[in-house]
Every structure is written in structure tokens, then in C-alpha cells.
Short mmCIF file of C-alpha atoms in Angstrom, two decimals:
data_model
loop_
_atom_site.label_atom_id
_atom_site.label_comp_id
_atom_site.label_asym_id
_atom_site.label_seq_id
_atom_site.Cartn_x
_atom_site.Cartn_y
_atom_site.Cartn_z
CA UNK A 1 96.01 91.90 -55.26
CA UNK A 2 96.89 93.64 -58.63
CA UNK A 3 95.59 96.16 -59.72
CA UNK A 4 95.82 93.83 -62.57
CA UNK A 5 95.31 90.67 -61.24
CA UNK A 6 92.69 92.57 -59.30
CA UNK A 7 90.76 93.54 -62.92
CA UNK A 8 91.65 90.29 -64.52
CA UNK A 9 89.68 88.89 -61.38
CA UNK A 10 86.01 90.10 -61.65
CA UNK A 11 85.98 90.25 -65.66
CA UNK A 12 88.07 87.69 -67.09
CA UNK A 13 90.48 89.13 -69.45
CA UNK A 14 93.43 91.64 -69.52
CA UNK A 15 92.94 95.17 -68.92
CA UNK A 16 93.81 98.26 -71.42
CA UNK A 17 95.59 100.74 -69.39
CA UNK A 18 97.37 104.15 -70.20
CA UNK A 19 100.72 104.12 -71.28
CA UNK A 20 104.01 105.77 -69.58
CA UNK A 21 104.38 108.73 -71.48
CA UNK A 22 100.47 109.89 -70.45
CA UNK A 23 101.25 109.86 -66.65
CA UNK A 24 105.05 111.87 -67.38
CA UNK A 25 103.66 114.43 -69.23
CA UNK A 26 100.80 114.61 -66.45
CA UNK A 27 104.00 114.93 -64.04
CA UNK A 28 105.16 117.29 -65.57
CA UNK A 29 102.04 119.47 -66.00
CA UNK A 30 101.36 118.51 -62.24
CA UNK A 31 104.87 119.53 -60.98
CA UNK A 32 104.45 117.11 -58.74
CA UNK A 33 104.55 112.67 -58.78
CA UNK A 34 101.77 110.98 -59.50
CA UNK A 35 101.29 108.53 -56.20
CA UNK A 36 101.61 105.10 -57.18
CA UNK A 37 99.16 102.89 -56.82
CA UNK A 38 97.37 105.92 -59.04
CA UNK A 39 99.70 106.00 -61.06
CA UNK A 40 99.65 101.17 -61.21
CA UNK A 41 95.66 102.13 -61.40
CA UNK A 42 96.53 104.04 -65.10
CA UNK A 43 99.06 101.65 -65.92
CA UNK A 44 96.75 98.93 -65.58
CA UNK A 45 92.88 99.54 -66.09
CA UNK A 46 93.08 102.88 -67.78
CA UNK A 47 91.21 102.32 -71.06
CA UNK A 48 88.69 100.62 -69.16
CA UNK A 49 85.94 103.05 -68.17
CA UNK A 50 84.02 99.67 -67.04
CA UNK A 51 85.56 100.92 -64.03
CA UNK A 52 86.77 104.64 -64.57
CA UNK A 53 83.34 105.90 -65.49
CA UNK A 54 80.63 102.94 -64.58
CA UNK A 55 79.39 104.99 -61.90
CA UNK A 56 81.47 107.98 -60.47
CA UNK A 57 85.00 109.07 -63.39
CA UNK A 58 87.48 109.01 -62.95
CA UNK A 59 89.88 111.89 -64.33
CA UNK A 60 92.67 110.74 -66.93
CA UNK A 61 96.09 111.20 -66.37
CA UNK A 62 95.30 114.40 -68.73
CA UNK A 63 92.47 115.71 -66.47
CA UNK A 64 94.31 115.11 -63.47
CA UNK A 65 93.32 118.80 -61.18
CA UNK A 66 95.52 119.81 -58.65
CA UNK A 67 93.54 121.85 -55.68
CA UNK A 68 94.05 122.90 -51.83
CA UNK A 69 97.16 120.90 -51.83
CA UNK A 70 96.29 117.34 -53.33
CA UNK A 71 95.55 116.21 -57.09
CA UNK A 72 91.94 115.48 -57.62
CA UNK A 73 91.43 112.18 -59.57
CA UNK A 74 88.05 111.78 -59.14
CA UNK A 75 84.81 112.91 -59.15
CA UNK A 76 81.06 111.97 -58.09
CA UNK A 77 78.66 110.93 -60.70
CA UNK A 78 76.95 113.99 -59.18
CA UNK A 79 79.20 116.62 -58.41
CA UNK A 80 78.88 116.72 -55.02
CA UNK A 81 82.39 115.33 -54.29
CA UNK A 82 86.18 114.38 -55.09
CA UNK A 83 88.73 112.76 -54.37
CA UNK A 84 91.78 113.66 -53.66
CA UNK A 85 95.38 112.66 -52.29
CA UNK A 86 98.03 113.84 -50.63
CA UNK A 87 100.91 113.88 -53.51
CA UNK A 88 104.68 112.67 -52.11
CA UNK A 89 104.76 109.71 -49.84
CA UNK A 90 104.24 106.18 -51.57
CA UNK A 91 101.26 105.28 -50.18
CA UNK A 92 99.01 108.53 -49.27
CA UNK A 93 95.64 108.75 -47.38
CA UNK A 94 92.88 108.36 -49.68
CA UNK A 95 90.50 111.65 -49.13
CA UNK A 96 87.42 113.19 -49.70
CA UNK A 97 86.30 116.59 -51.24
CA UNK A 98 82.64 117.63 -50.41
CA UNK A 99 82.37 120.72 -52.57
CA UNK A 100 80.11 123.50 -50.84
CA UNK A 101 77.73 126.31 -51.74
CA UNK A 102 81.16 128.42 -52.60
CA UNK A 103 82.67 125.57 -54.16
CA UNK A 104 85.57 124.57 -51.77
CA UNK A 105 86.02 121.88 -51.13
CA UNK A 106 85.93 121.11 -47.45
CA UNK A 107 88.21 117.51 -47.53
CA UNK A 108 88.17 114.52 -44.75
CA UNK A 109 90.40 111.68 -44.79
CA UNK A 110 88.69 108.35 -46.47
CA UNK A 111 90.34 106.09 -43.49
CA UNK A 112 91.42 103.81 -45.61
CA UNK A 113 95.35 104.77 -47.62
CA UNK A 114 95.34 105.28 -51.32
CA UNK A 115 96.26 102.00 -52.40
CA UNK A 116 92.77 99.74 -50.65
CA UNK A 117 90.72 103.06 -51.47
CA UNK A 118 91.56 102.46 -54.55
CA UNK A 119 90.97 98.32 -54.81
CA UNK A 120 88.15 99.54 -53.23
CA UNK A 121 86.85 101.48 -55.29
CA UNK A 122 87.21 98.22 -58.72
CA UNK A 123 84.98 96.68 -56.86
CA UNK A 124 82.28 99.23 -56.22
CA UNK A 125 82.54 100.89 -59.65
CA UNK A 126 82.18 97.56 -60.83
CA UNK A 127 78.72 96.21 -58.69
CA UNK A 128 77.37 99.18 -59.76
CA UNK A 129 77.71 100.12 -63.27
CA UNK A 130 80.37 97.89 -64.63
CA UNK A 131 78.50 93.99 -64.55
CA UNK A 132 75.60 95.22 -67.11
CA UNK A 133 73.33 93.32 -65.58
CA UNK A 134 71.95 94.35 -62.26
CA UNK A 135 68.93 94.16 -59.37
CA UNK A 136 67.88 94.61 -56.13
CA UNK A 137 66.48 91.96 -53.25
CA UNK A 138 64.59 93.17 -51.00
CA UNK A 139 64.43 92.92 -46.95
CA UNK A 140 67.61 90.39 -47.64
CA UNK A 141 66.94 88.66 -43.65
CA UNK A 142 66.61 85.27 -45.04
CA UNK A 143 68.93 84.56 -47.02
CA UNK A 144 72.22 86.14 -45.44
CA UNK A 145 73.33 83.86 -43.78
CA UNK A 146 73.58 81.64 -47.03
CA UNK A 147 75.12 84.92 -48.47
CA UNK A 148 78.14 85.31 -45.93
CA UNK A 149 78.93 81.44 -45.69
CA UNK A 150 79.21 80.62 -49.78
CA UNK A 151 79.90 84.44 -50.90
CA UNK A 152 83.86 86.06 -50.78
CA UNK A 153 83.77 89.11 -48.72
CA UNK A 154 86.11 91.22 -50.61
CA UNK A 155 85.28 95.21 -49.28
CA UNK A 156 84.21 95.97 -45.41
CA UNK A 157 84.67 99.73 -45.69
CA UNK A 158 82.48 102.35 -43.37
CA UNK A 159 79.02 101.83 -44.16
CA UNK A 160 79.22 99.12 -47.16
CA UNK A 161 80.50 95.93 -48.07
CA UNK A 162 80.98 93.96 -51.10
CA UNK A 163 80.27 90.41 -51.83
CA UNK A 164 82.18 87.97 -54.73
CA UNK A 165 81.75 84.87 -56.65
CA UNK A 166 83.17 84.17 -59.78
CA UNK A 167 81.14 86.56 -62.43
CA UNK A 168 78.34 88.48 -59.38
CA UNK A 169 78.81 90.81 -56.80
CA UNK A 170 76.55 91.95 -54.25
CA UNK A 171 76.15 95.29 -52.34
CA UNK A 172 74.90 95.44 -48.64
CA UNK A 173 74.78 99.54 -47.32
CA UNK A 174 74.53 99.60 -43.84
CA UNK A 175 70.94 100.62 -42.99
CA UNK A 176 69.48 99.50 -45.87
CA UNK A 177 66.72 97.34 -46.02
CA UNK A 178 68.06 95.99 -49.38
CA UNK A 179 71.24 94.52 -50.92
CA UNK A 180 72.29 95.55 -54.50
CA UNK A 181 73.54 92.73 -57.11
CA UNK A 182 75.05 92.87 -60.41
CA UNK A 183 76.44 90.22 -63.40
CA UNK A 184 79.36 90.27 -65.39
CA UNK A 185 76.17 88.36 -68.58
CA UNK A 186 73.05 86.71 -67.99
CA UNK A 187 73.12 83.94 -67.09
CA UNK A 188 75.67 84.65 -64.26
CA UNK A 189 72.62 86.93 -62.74
CA UNK A 190 69.84 83.93 -63.15
CA UNK A 191 72.35 81.64 -61.90
CA UNK A 192 74.15 83.36 -58.93
CA UNK A 193 71.89 86.04 -58.15
CA UNK A 194 68.78 84.62 -58.86
CA UNK A 195 68.78 82.10 -56.61
CA UNK A 196 68.72 83.70 -54.45
CA UNK A 197 65.72 85.92 -54.95
CA UNK A 198 67.72 89.22 -56.58
CA UNK A 199 65.15 90.67 -59.64
CA UNK A 200 66.76 91.68 -62.28
CA UNK A 201 65.88 95.48 -63.29
#
């Protein structure tokens, strides 16, 4: 699914992206081509803070950086790490750079190509800030079978699982005794998540 299609699936409207000249200027400044998945993301959703700034902070084309041979495109919300990728490939691996005490970066693979990693982030950014109506569910064991049978699993990556129904998302982290839920509207939260026992924060 394209980033436009994914955004429309989540928000039920067409996204606003950046203009091509902004990416061309970024490439001229960086001296390398922006990898196609990152280019597509900005062209599709580059003016949408609900998916690019609601939790972690994606850099605009003019703020993209180069470091350690990588293009750095996103910063964790508390500044403890950044995400980047090596230019040159059509769909390079996404990498996370942990910020060390001397401000250098220690890089590790995210074990996903950039296109898949960015799609995961669109779901996660929506679940953790993009949808304004959010809450949690403690001790979810009694409803997990319902969630797994009635909701679509859209993300399973490392310790993260995300489930989707139109207008709502449920996020689970391995080892955590609770779920988080978020909905595009308050009515959607009550209808889709309240029925499972989620409490609106």
C-alpha cells in the first residue's frame, strides 16, 4: 500500500505532501539522492504533523542530515536515538543510531527495509499521538482473543504489535501488562475501544 493509501485508510482524507522542489533542494544540499521510500513519504505526507511529529519527530526535507554515511530522517521524542539509512539503494535497511554520552551514534539495524519501517511508523505515530482520543486497558488477557479475531493485525515488528479497525488502533508491546488504544474521534473510541474495556485518558 502506498503512503497516500495508508494515510487515507487511517484518517479518511487525502494527505498533504511537500513539493518536489523541496526534495530536490535537499538532495543538492546533501549531495546524494533521497532514497525512494523516504522521498515518497515526504511527497505524500510531508505536511502532516499527525504522522510526522505526533510522537517521534521526522525531519522535513530541509532538515535532513548526513552523518556516518547515512541520511538521518527522524529523532526519538526524548532525543535518545535517531533513525537513518544509507543512500544509494532503492530500499535500504532502516537503522537506529543510539546517542552515546560523547554525542556519537552507535548504529544498529531495525531489521526492516526502509519502506516497511516507514509504514510501521505511520501506524505507530497515529496510535501514539496522531489520533487525539486515547486510553489504555490494564490486564487485557480476557479480551485478547476478541482483538485477535475481530481486528486486523497491521504491524508485527520486534516487540510491537498494532491492530486496526476503521478509525481506531490498538498497540501491544511484548512484556507489558496493558494495551494502548486510540481513535480518530471520541465517538469512535467509545464505540470501538470502550466496548473492550479501554478507558479514555
